Amino acid sequence: WGTVSGIFCEMVGVRVPTRLVLLAAFVAVSHGFYLPEVSPKTFQPGDVVEILVNSLTSTQTALPYDYYSLPWCKPTRINRVRENIGSIIAGDRIYNSLYQVHSLKDDNCLVLCEKTFDERQMRHLARLIKEEYNVQWVVDNLPAVFRRGDRFEFGFPLGQELDGKKYINNHLHITMKYNMDPTRPSGDLGVNIVGVEVVPMSVQHSALAGGACGDQDTPISKQLSSIAMMPVEESGAITFTYEVEWELSSTPWESRWDIYLHTPDAEVHWFSIVNSLMIVLLLTGMIAMIMTRILRRDIDRYNAAERDPDVDESGWKLLYGDVFRKPNHYMWLAVIVGTGTQLFVMFFVVVVFAALGFLSPSNRGGLLSATLIMFLFTSVFSGYYSARFLKLFLGDEWVRDGTDGHPTWNKDWQACTIRTILFFPVVVSVPCLILDLVASHEGSTVAVPIGTLLSILLLWIGVSTPLAFLGSYFGFKKQKLHIPCPPNAIPRLTMDQVWYLHPVVCVVVGGILPFGTVFIELFFILTSVWLHQVYHVFGFLLIVFVILVITCAEITIVLCYFQLCSLDYHWWWRALYTSGSVSIYLFVYSAYYFQNKLDLMRTSSAAMFFGYTTLICVTFFILTGTVGVIAAFFFVRTIYGAVKIA
């Protein structure tokens, strides 16, 4: 926050002592250093442990469903747990349930209820079982897990399919893992829950002698050899039962999330970073060679030519009267650069906070909520930098409506600010609304409720829009970005380019190396999103992101230099495309991942995958393209500022 505060103070032109900024940052961190789950909940013997039910999820469809969309056993009054906006967008719908679990009390068999399913409900149930849906639980803020081999899965299977026939898992063996609370005084039997493991079973209770639970002295899980399974038929009644076992665990409460956050492929992340560093070192070497040898030789030659008129001039110096000429559609470029700066600050701050542990996976939806909030508050950056670049492009035209040399709020500034405010929200919201209709048609909880959509709209109008205007105002008030050589009145004719400097070739080449720095980490991110795994190595992600930014800047500088040497001064948009082309490779890799790693069974699921992937790629294009434009601008300004021009 100290860094962000310093940037903001630079924007508004206020000089703040460095010590004061550091003190403010320290106070903010010391008062805000709260990690979720730093205070365990202690249960005394006999206390009720509430089991909350969440959505039904499947990696085969990526379409979660409300738990009570099926006629499960329901409490008399269904209470929905209040969730944050990120959790709602992710599709979580958490309710209370009929399950009764008491601390340190084992139960061999408890009857939950008996429910009658009609033919339509049975067909829906059979479809969910075929698509491998899991039931999600939340117990003491921990997700229930199911052990499959040597790994754990979130939730437990709704049913199973054997020889083409489907069976419902209507009996659950619940293992509550606990340890004794070390902070309690001696003799206090309070316990902390450190794990919840569920083993689902299919049981035909009507075949049991002695009622739904059979032998009351023996858990059903130990009677399975003589119990038939419960098939999903056309219609009929299904009895639901469960048993509870409390198991002492050596896992400390502070480490209870380790089974969810276990990273068996940590060495792959290190390989990714080493691979990325090699690419950065290669590009840095090229940049160093260009800057220290070729550019210095060029600058010395040009400065010598300025002193001696007989020396022939050639090369990129000839573009001094055109290199800062405003590009075509300059206002849209200013809008994109402003939006990209906003996305950059948003992503960087969120990843830093996540790497510091403030966005723990135990806080469901916390990452999405933080991203949305940061997007709203970083709107000030989009307004500021779009105004700064618009002022740069317009030059003296900026004051054409002014009097006494003072600029006015002209139509260009108003149009640019409004476009900046609307650009990214419109780009994102229109496809999202279409995908939301698809999810709503499927009856999925990933369809965002109308109330949440209205809340986001109000936040955008009430927070993002005023901040964008505020940033634009300060950007307008700042002095124009300095350029060493204003453009001439008559533009220079550009020469034909060799094939390897064609814009298409530059775009194809420009995205390869930046993508090479992130593709390994991209695999883990896609896996966490679409295969319901927890991504928590944000420290690795932060390092990879910094390397990506450096790589995008360096590859853009190299290609921009080659373009100027070929006497082509139209570098503004090409810098954007060159650096942003990494998003093309991102989309291609995502399509490869979809084809080889996912097994989505519905057309609507594929539409959701490619719809959201396209939105992510567009966002990535704006962010990385902005990095390229800013890097190229400072590079061009530096080299032309070093040349003496009459």
XYZ file of C-alpha atoms in Angstrom:
646
model
C 0.000 0.000 0.000
C 2.978 2.295 0.573
C 4.021 1.759 -3.062
C 0.495 2.393 -4.355
C 0.213 5.490 -2.163
C 3.491 6.789 -3.551
C 2.290 6.317 -7.133
C -0.985 8.084 -6.343
C 0.837 11.009 -4.753
C 2.966 11.311 -7.891
C -0.234 11.389 -9.951
C -1.806 14.233 -8.004
C 1.481 16.122 -7.800
C 1.815 15.992 -4.013
C 5.312 15.531 -2.611
C 5.279 13.260 0.401
C 8.442 12.460 2.402
C 9.634 8.898 1.892
C 9.691 8.224 5.629
C 6.039 9.200 5.900
C 5.093 6.835 3.059
C 7.031 3.975 4.684
C 5.437 4.732 8.063
C 1.975 4.686 6.490
C 2.774 1.379 4.789
C 4.008 -0.121 8.082
C 0.909 1.022 9.973
C -1.367 -0.335 7.239
C 0.379 -3.704 7.278
C 0.519 -3.927 11.061
C -3.179 -3.154 11.415
C -4.241 -5.210 8.399
C -2.117 -8.310 8.968
C -4.973 -10.736 9.443
C -4.873 -14.155 7.886
C -8.073 -16.209 7.724
C -8.392 -18.940 10.336
C -5.940 -17.605 12.906
C -8.437 -18.389 15.653
C -9.524 -22.031 15.995
C -12.995 -23.014 17.087
C -13.083 -25.356 20.061
C -15.801 -27.984 20.515
C -16.642 -29.428 23.907
C -17.832 -33.066 24.164
C -21.437 -33.241 22.991
C -21.399 -29.902 21.162
C -23.218 -29.873 17.845
C -20.902 -29.742 14.821
C -22.843 -28.147 11.994
C -22.561 -29.753 8.564
C -23.246 -27.283 5.771
C -24.030 -28.432 2.250
C -22.625 -26.655 -0.795
C -23.181 -27.052 -4.525
C -22.940 -30.251 -6.554
C -19.871 -30.027 -8.784
C -18.309 -32.040 -11.588
C -15.107 -31.807 -13.614
C -17.057 -33.351 -16.510
C -19.358 -30.349 -16.961
C -17.974 -27.358 -14.986
C -21.623 -26.540 -14.197
C -22.359 -26.637 -10.443
C -25.914 -27.223 -9.237
C -27.732 -26.182 -6.103
C -27.664 -28.972 -3.518
C -31.398 -28.771 -2.950
C -32.174 -28.923 -6.671
C -32.764 -32.605 -5.927
C -35.303 -33.722 -3.295
C -32.746 -34.476 -0.598
C -33.650 -34.612 3.072
C -34.328 -30.997 4.003
C -34.505 -29.278 7.386
C -37.761 -27.612 8.357
C -36.233 -24.234 7.632
C -33.483 -23.897 5.050
C -31.041 -21.144 5.959
C -28.580 -19.925 3.377
C -25.150 -18.911 4.615
C -24.167 -15.378 3.672
C -21.360 -15.445 1.117
C -19.083 -12.827 -0.382
C -19.510 -11.704 -3.962
C -16.604 -13.825 -5.195
C -18.105 -16.975 -3.709
C -21.435 -16.256 -5.394
C -19.779 -15.706 -8.774
C -17.882 -18.987 -8.347
C -21.192 -20.822 -7.916
C -21.156 -21.554 -4.176
C -24.557 -21.903 -2.508
C -24.170 -22.971 1.129
C -27.100 -24.105 3.310
C -27.754 -25.852 6.591
C -28.640 -29.547 6.568
C -30.334 -32.308 8.589
C -27.070 -34.047 9.466
C -26.551 -34.132 13.235
C -22.986 -34.666 14.459
C -21.958 -34.241 18.083
C -18.414 -33.686 19.238
C -16.541 -36.899 20.218
C -19.683 -39.020 19.812
C -19.512 -42.032 17.483
C -22.706 -43.262 15.827
C -22.991 -46.623 14.081
C -26.026 -45.621 12.043
C -28.412 -42.695 11.955
C -31.409 -42.416 9.655
C -31.566 -39.050 7.927
C -34.894 -39.507 6.132
C -36.679 -41.375 3.374
C -37.493 -39.488 0.183
C -39.581 -40.453 -2.828
C -38.173 -39.606 -6.263
C -40.456 -39.364 -9.272
C -39.411 -40.394 -12.780
C -38.113 -36.954 -13.816
C -36.047 -36.596 -10.661
C -34.624 -40.076 -11.120
C -33.555 -39.227 -14.678
C -31.887 -36.061 -13.441
C -30.171 -38.015 -10.662
C -28.957 -40.656 -13.137
C -27.548 -37.959 -15.396
C -25.654 -36.348 -12.527
C -24.198 -39.714 -11.511
C -23.122 -40.404 -15.098
C -21.417 -36.994 -15.207
C -19.532 -37.831 -11.977
C -20.953 -35.101 -9.761
C -19.580 -34.664 -6.259
C -21.443 -33.417 -3.188
C -19.622 -30.553 -1.458
C -19.736 -30.107 2.304
C -18.338 -27.461 4.631
C -17.570 -28.434 8.232
C -15.924 -25.887 10.538
C -14.862 -23.991 7.377
C -13.174 -27.120 6.021
C -14.322 -28.848 2.827
C -15.121 -32.523 3.211
C -12.855 -34.761 1.153
C -12.988 -38.203 -0.406
C -9.855 -40.335 -0.695
C -9.295 -41.734 -4.181
C -6.115 -43.766 -4.166
C -3.297 -41.663 -2.756
C -4.963 -38.308 -3.311
C -7.920 -36.411 -1.914
C -10.835 -34.984 -3.865
C -13.099 -32.167 -2.774
C -16.510 -33.543 -1.847
C -17.620 -37.120 -2.373
C -19.274 -38.910 -5.329
C -23.030 -38.601 -5.642
C -23.238 -42.139 -6.957
C -21.423 -44.765 -8.973
C -21.885 -46.574 -12.259
C -21.179 -50.295 -12.544
C -21.737 -52.329 -15.723
C -23.850 -49.559 -17.191
C -26.153 -49.419 -14.150
C -26.220 -46.427 -11.828
C -26.360 -46.569 -8.032
C -26.856 -43.714 -5.589
C -24.579 -43.316 -2.581
C -27.237 -43.060 0.099
C -25.091 -44.018 3.093
C -22.109 -42.022 4.308
C -19.282 -42.960 6.639
C -18.124 -39.637 8.140
C -14.709 -39.536 9.785
C -14.163 -36.448 11.909
C -10.457 -35.981 12.553
C -9.561 -33.942 15.607
C -6.812 -33.049 18.010
C -6.932 -31.778 21.565
C -6.806 -27.991 21.853
C -3.316 -27.268 23.308
C -4.373 -23.787 24.408
C -7.049 -25.062 26.806
C -6.275 -25.555 30.507
C -5.483 -29.009 31.831
C -8.565 -31.183 32.179
C -10.477 -29.293 29.483
C -11.590 -31.783 26.811
C -12.118 -29.199 24.068
C -11.107 -30.389 20.594
C -10.297 -28.784 17.252
C -11.449 -30.318 13.982
C -8.530 -30.824 11.587
C -10.132 -32.908 8.857
C -13.392 -34.329 7.496
C -13.273 -37.435 5.334
C -16.368 -39.025 3.821
C -16.670 -42.536 2.396
C -19.923 -42.828 0.381
C -21.689 -46.170 -0.042
C -24.722 -47.455 -1.878
C -27.040 -49.445 0.389
C -30.465 -50.975 -0.283
C -31.884 -50.533 3.185
C -35.078 -52.490 2.464
C -32.979 -55.637 2.236
C -31.575 -55.198 5.732
C -32.963 -57.262 8.583
C -33.882 -55.184 11.599
C -34.799 -51.945 9.835
C -32.984 -49.314 7.845
C -29.779 -49.651 9.859
C -29.691 -53.436 10.139
C -27.569 -54.527 13.084
C -27.475 -51.438 15.311
C -24.336 -52.666 17.071
C -22.351 -52.829 13.830
C -21.735 -49.896 11.483
C -23.205 -50.399 8.031
C -19.759 -49.903 6.545
C -18.788 -53.237 8.141
C -21.906 -55.036 6.873
C -21.374 -54.243 3.199
C -20.462 -57.787 2.195
C -24.074 -58.856 2.796
C -25.871 -55.690 1.620
C -27.227 -55.041 -1.857
C -26.624 -51.680 -3.580
C -29.347 -49.087 -4.183
C -30.031 -48.726 -7.932
C -31.399 -45.602 -9.579
C -34.659 -46.809 -11.099
C -37.622 -45.125 -12.769
C -39.106 -43.967 -9.478
C -39.294 -44.986 -5.854
C -38.303 -44.241 -2.269
C -34.686 -43.927 -1.140
C -33.553 -44.069 2.486
C -30.566 -41.930 3.486
C -28.385 -42.881 6.439
C -24.985 -42.025 7.836
C -22.508 -43.069 10.497
C -19.977 -40.964 12.396
C -16.520 -41.841 13.656
C -14.214 -39.515 15.567
C -10.519 -40.135 14.992
C -7.653 -38.551 16.921
C -5.134 -36.984 14.561
C -1.575 -35.763 15.015
C -2.157 -32.957 12.500
C -1.910 -29.592 14.267
C -4.771 -27.187 13.697
C -2.457 -24.727 11.917
C -1.640 -27.376 9.291
C -5.101 -28.767 8.675
C -5.235 -27.279 5.153
C -2.031 -29.040 4.099
C -3.827 -31.991 2.494
C -5.685 -29.534 0.253
C -2.612 -27.439 -0.512
C -0.088 -30.230 -0.988
C 2.111 -29.436 -3.981
C 3.744 -32.637 -5.260
C 5.131 -30.843 -8.337
C 7.034 -28.054 -6.598
C 10.144 -28.866 -8.612
C 8.146 -28.191 -11.797
C 7.463 -24.654 -10.586
C 11.182 -24.145 -9.976
C 11.920 -25.500 -13.439
C 9.423 -23.002 -14.832
C 11.176 -20.122 -13.076
C 14.640 -21.261 -14.197
C 13.352 -21.634 -17.751
C 11.868 -18.145 -17.606
C 15.060 -16.672 -16.193
C 17.060 -18.163 -19.058
C 14.763 -16.442 -21.544
C 15.069 -13.147 -19.663
C 18.864 -13.422 -19.583
C 18.914 -14.086 -23.326
C 16.770 -11.052 -24.075
C 18.647 -8.893 -21.582
C 21.886 -9.820 -23.322
C 20.418 -8.752 -26.658
C 19.188 -5.494 -25.164
C 22.578 -4.846 -23.553
C 24.342 -5.467 -26.868
C 21.975 -3.104 -28.695
C 22.210 -0.390 -26.063
C 25.927 -0.532 -25.289
C 27.369 -1.242 -28.713
C 25.069 -0.637 -31.654
C 23.075 2.268 -30.228
C 26.133 4.002 -28.790
C 27.876 3.670 -32.140
C 24.793 5.050 -33.900
C 24.462 7.979 -31.494
C 28.163 8.857 -31.765
C 27.922 8.759 -35.563
C 24.785 10.918 -35.624
C 26.284 13.478 -33.267
C 29.430 13.588 -35.386
C 27.285 14.158 -38.468
C 25.625 17.092 -36.719
C 29.049 18.732 -36.354
C 30.256 17.814 -39.845
C 27.620 18.391 -42.601
C 29.638 16.286 -45.053
C 28.956 13.099 -43.092
C 26.068 11.149 -44.610
C 23.121 10.455 -42.276
C 21.180 7.217 -42.418
C 19.285 4.899 -40.127
C 16.738 5.565 -37.437
C 17.807 9.197 -36.858
C 16.079 10.138 -40.105
C 12.735 9.520 -38.370
C 13.269 12.249 -35.754
C 10.483 14.354 -37.270
C 7.956 11.495 -37.412
C 8.762 9.007 -34.666
C 6.427 10.728 -32.170
C 3.673 11.423 -34.662
C 0.285 10.495 -33.219
C -0.916 7.102 -34.460
C -4.163 6.323 -36.222
C -7.074 5.913 -33.781
C -4.899 7.521 -31.124
C -7.776 7.899 -28.690
C -8.428 4.161 -28.627
C -4.740 3.534 -28.037
C -4.846 5.927 -25.068
C -7.913 4.091 -23.747
C -6.215 0.693 -24.079
C -3.024 1.907 -22.385
C -5.032 3.390 -19.511
C -7.037 0.186 -19.105
C -3.910 -1.955 -19.322
C -2.251 0.095 -16.594
C -5.294 -0.431 -14.402
C -5.209 -4.196 -15.016
C -1.475 -4.290 -14.314
C -1.810 -2.543 -10.945
C -4.860 -4.645 -10.049
C -3.179 -7.960 -10.869
C 0.095 -7.032 -9.176
C -1.538 -5.917 -5.919
C -3.843 -8.960 -5.753
C -0.997 -11.416 -6.390
C 1.226 -9.707 -3.817
C -1.514 -9.912 -1.189
C -2.171 -13.543 -2.098
C 1.536 -14.353 -1.879
C 1.639 -12.781 1.598
C -1.198 -15.071 2.704
C -4.016 -12.553 2.972
C -6.162 -14.425 0.431
C -6.122 -17.874 1.942
C -8.099 -20.646 0.187
C -10.019 -21.055 3.438
C -11.708 -17.755 2.596
C -13.965 -19.019 -0.184
C -14.327 -16.483 -2.959
C -11.782 -14.173 -1.356
C -9.547 -14.055 -4.432
C -12.402 -13.170 -6.795
C -13.770 -10.589 -4.362
C -10.361 -8.968 -3.929
C -9.872 -8.864 -7.710
C -13.230 -7.167 -8.230
C -12.612 -4.627 -5.458
C -9.123 -3.825 -6.714
C -10.466 -3.349 -10.235
C -12.928 -0.784 -8.925
C -10.347 1.171 -6.943
C -7.633 1.042 -9.609
C -9.932 2.827 -12.050
C -8.093 5.971 -11.002
C -5.029 4.640 -12.853
C -6.933 4.016 -16.071
C -8.312 7.551 -16.109
C -4.946 9.076 -15.252
C -2.822 7.296 -17.845
C -5.377 7.477 -20.648
C -5.487 11.270 -20.155
C -1.688 11.460 -20.059
C -1.275 9.589 -23.333
C -4.126 11.474 -24.999
C -2.413 14.719 -24.066
C 0.839 13.360 -25.518
C -0.831 12.427 -28.806
C -2.679 15.708 -29.228
C 0.308 17.926 -28.441
C -0.512 21.546 -29.204
C -4.018 20.546 -30.307
C -4.816 19.925 -26.653
C -5.118 23.671 -25.998
C -6.925 24.611 -29.188
C -10.053 25.523 -27.180
C -8.158 27.368 -24.460
C -7.603 31.019 -23.831
C -4.461 32.721 -22.557
C -2.525 29.516 -23.066
C -4.543 27.590 -20.481
C -6.028 24.241 -21.565
C -9.729 23.540 -21.268
C -11.860 20.433 -20.789
C -12.312 19.808 -24.478
C -14.385 17.158 -26.202
C -11.411 14.853 -26.753
C -10.775 14.617 -23.001
C -14.446 13.907 -22.294
C -14.692 11.294 -25.046
C -11.475 9.603 -23.910
C -12.561 9.448 -20.280
C -15.988 8.029 -21.130
C -14.459 5.445 -23.451
C -11.978 4.466 -20.748
C -14.787 3.992 -18.240
C -16.901 1.912 -20.626
C -14.273 0.015 -22.619
C -13.266 -2.907 -20.415
C -16.593 -3.315 -18.534
C -18.452 -3.551 -21.847
C -15.880 -5.926 -23.339
C -16.274 -8.212 -20.327
C -19.931 -7.820 -19.407
C -21.519 -8.581 -22.794
C -19.923 -12.052 -23.186
C -20.410 -12.722 -19.467
C -24.136 -12.008 -19.736
C -24.388 -14.410 -22.695
C -22.536 -17.105 -20.741
C -24.719 -16.313 -17.744
C -27.799 -17.035 -19.867
C -26.256 -20.362 -20.924
C -25.612 -21.302 -17.296
C -29.095 -20.165 -16.297
C -30.616 -22.310 -19.044
C -28.747 -25.297 -17.580
C -30.010 -24.424 -14.091
C -26.456 -24.045 -12.779
C -25.494 -21.989 -9.745
C -22.646 -20.437 -11.724
C -25.326 -18.191 -13.240
C -24.893 -14.953 -11.302
C -28.157 -13.834 -9.611
C -29.740 -10.616 -10.804
C -29.243 -9.045 -7.365
C -25.480 -9.654 -7.557
C -25.356 -8.211 -11.074
C -27.142 -5.086 -9.869
C -24.720 -4.795 -6.951
C -21.741 -4.955 -9.329
C -23.393 -2.354 -11.568
C -23.946 -0.007 -8.634
C -20.353 -0.463 -7.476
C -19.116 0.352 -10.964
C -21.269 3.475 -11.179
C -20.626 4.631 -7.619
C -16.933 3.750 -7.222
C -15.199 3.035 -10.520
C -16.687 5.869 -12.576
C -15.890 8.750 -10.132
C -12.367 7.410 -9.595
C -11.759 7.212 -13.355
C -12.863 10.842 -13.734
C -10.673 11.810 -10.781
C -7.623 10.119 -12.298
C -8.369 11.684 -15.670
C -8.590 15.124 -14.063
C -5.139 14.805 -12.481
C -3.728 13.339 -15.695
C -5.106 16.330 -17.562
C -3.584 18.771 -15.054
C -0.094 17.243 -15.302
C 2.438 18.530 -17.791
C 2.531 16.770 -21.137
C 4.939 13.845 -21.332
C 8.228 15.163 -22.664
C 9.334 14.158 -26.150
C 12.726 15.255 -27.536
C 11.606 15.893 -31.121
C 8.106 17.137 -32.013
C 6.661 15.776 -35.273
C 7.034 17.660 -38.525
C 4.045 19.167 -40.295
C 4.404 16.863 -43.316
C 4.651 13.136 -42.601
C 7.487 11.122 -44.097
C 6.747 8.398 -46.608
C 7.491 4.932 -45.255
C 9.592 2.440 -47.189
C 8.669 -1.112 -48.065
C 9.671 -3.532 -45.314
C 11.597 -6.769 -45.687
C 9.518 -9.878 -45.052
C 10.843 -10.574 -41.557
C 9.739 -7.097 -40.398
C 6.205 -7.531 -41.661
C 3.693 -6.798 -38.861
C 2.307 -10.348 -38.967
C 5.791 -11.840 -38.591
C 6.601 -9.496 -35.708
C 3.362 -10.419 -33.968
C 4.029 -14.151 -34.376
C 7.628 -13.859 -33.171
C 6.876 -11.369 -30.404
C 4.610 -13.701 -28.435
C 6.778 -16.827 -28.434
C 9.340 -15.900 -25.777
C 6.900 -14.267 -23.329
C 4.635 -17.302 -23.602
C 7.617 -19.550 -22.930
C 8.013 -17.904 -19.535
C 4.465 -18.653 -18.372
C 3.173 -21.792 -20.071
C 4.199 -24.177 -17.278
C 2.521 -22.067 -14.601
C -0.459 -21.712 -16.932
C -0.969 -25.477 -16.805
C -1.380 -25.419 -13.016
C -3.750 -22.445 -13.173
C -5.989 -24.151 -15.749
C -5.954 -27.330 -13.672
C -7.014 -25.483 -10.536
C -9.845 -23.672 -12.336
C -11.330 -26.524 -14.377
C -10.396 -29.601 -12.312
C -11.386 -28.138 -8.918
C -7.963 -28.046 -7.355
C -6.553 -25.347 -5.101
C -3.931 -23.023 -6.568
C -1.970 -21.460 -3.749
C 1.620 -20.989 -4.942
C 1.178 -17.277 -5.513
C 4.822 -16.634 -4.699
C 5.768 -18.579 -7.840
C 3.063 -16.743 -9.766
C 4.413 -13.358 -8.656
C 7.929 -14.228 -9.820
C 6.637 -15.539 -13.154
C 4.520 -12.401 -13.623
C 7.522 -10.121 -13.064
C 9.561 -12.190 -15.520
C 6.702 -12.009 -18.041
C 6.584 -8.207 -17.793
C 10.343 -7.934 -18.292
C 10.232 -10.314 -21.257
C 7.369 -8.451 -22.934
C 9.172 -5.141 -22.509
C 12.466 -6.458 -23.844
C 11.100 -8.274 -26.903
C 9.099 -5.165 -27.817
C 12.190 -2.962 -27.522
C 14.244 -5.248 -29.749
C 11.611 -5.441 -32.486
C 10.890 -1.714 -32.212
C 14.568 -0.954 -32.795
C 14.647 -3.144 -35.903
C 11.502 -1.403 -37.158
C 13.020 2.063 -36.696
C 16.206 0.980 -38.449
C 14.076 0.058 -41.468
C 12.685 3.648 -41.435
C 9.166 2.713 -40.322
C 7.867 5.106 -37.672
C 4.458 3.441 -37.191
C 5.551 1.715 -33.997
C 2.761 2.624 -31.560
C 0.176 -0.001 -32.511
C 2.807 -2.556 -33.492
C 4.293 -2.366 -29.986
C 0.846 -3.162 -28.626
C 0.353 -6.126 -30.981
C 3.893 -7.434 -30.545
C 3.729 -7.654 -26.780
C 0.037 -8.563 -26.629
C 0.419 -11.435 -29.100
C 1.303 -13.689 -26.170
C -2.469 -13.918 -25.666
C -2.779 -15.746 -29.009
C -0.464 -18.469 -27.742
C -2.394 -18.493 -24.480
C -5.612 -19.236 -26.373
C -3.979 -21.939 -28.506
C -2.536 -23.623 -25.423
C -5.913 -23.449 -23.680
C -7.509 -25.158 -26.686
C -4.821 -27.856 -26.488
C -5.523 -28.267 -22.779
C -9.244 -28.571 -23.489
C -8.644 -31.267 -26.076
C -6.135 -33.357 -24.111
C -6.803 -32.758 -20.410
C -10.522 -32.111 -20.096
C -13.440 -34.378 -20.824
C -16.374 -31.990 -20.774
C -19.537 -33.879 -21.695
C -21.862 -31.029 -22.638
C -21.820 -28.516 -25.461
C -22.749 -25.781 -22.995
C -19.676 -26.675 -20.922
C -17.423 -26.276 -23.958
C -19.093 -22.932 -24.690
C -18.384 -21.825 -21.110
C -14.747 -22.924 -21.393
C -14.002 -21.115 -24.635
C -16.105 -18.100 -23.649
C -14.219 -17.478 -20.420
C -10.903 -18.391 -22.051
C -11.494 -15.743 -24.703
C -12.228 -13.132 -22.016
C -9.029 -14.048 -20.168
C -7.014 -13.821 -23.397
C -8.467 -10.381 -24.222
C -7.579 -9.197 -20.710
C -4.095 -10.650 -21.100
C -3.705 -8.906 -24.466
C -4.578 -5.514 -22.989
C -2.231 -5.972 -20.020
C 0.814 -7.275 -21.900
C 0.201 -4.948 -24.855
C 0.278 -1.974 -22.503
C 3.604 -3.151 -21.124
C 4.963 -3.200 -24.690
C 3.675 0.272 -25.552
C 5.096 1.892 -22.418
C 8.447 0.097 -22.779
C 8.734 1.085 -26.448
C 7.812 4.702 -25.666
C 10.535 5.122 -23.044
C 13.047 3.351 -25.288
C 12.301 5.596 -28.277
C 12.304 8.709 -26.116
C 15.650 7.729 -24.614
C 17.495 7.080 -27.865
C 16.174 10.182 -29.652
C 16.855 12.266 -26.571
C 20.518 11.229 -26.781
C 20.895 12.491 -30.366
C 21.739 16.143 -31.033
C 19.265 17.443 -33.574
C 19.482 20.914 -35.085
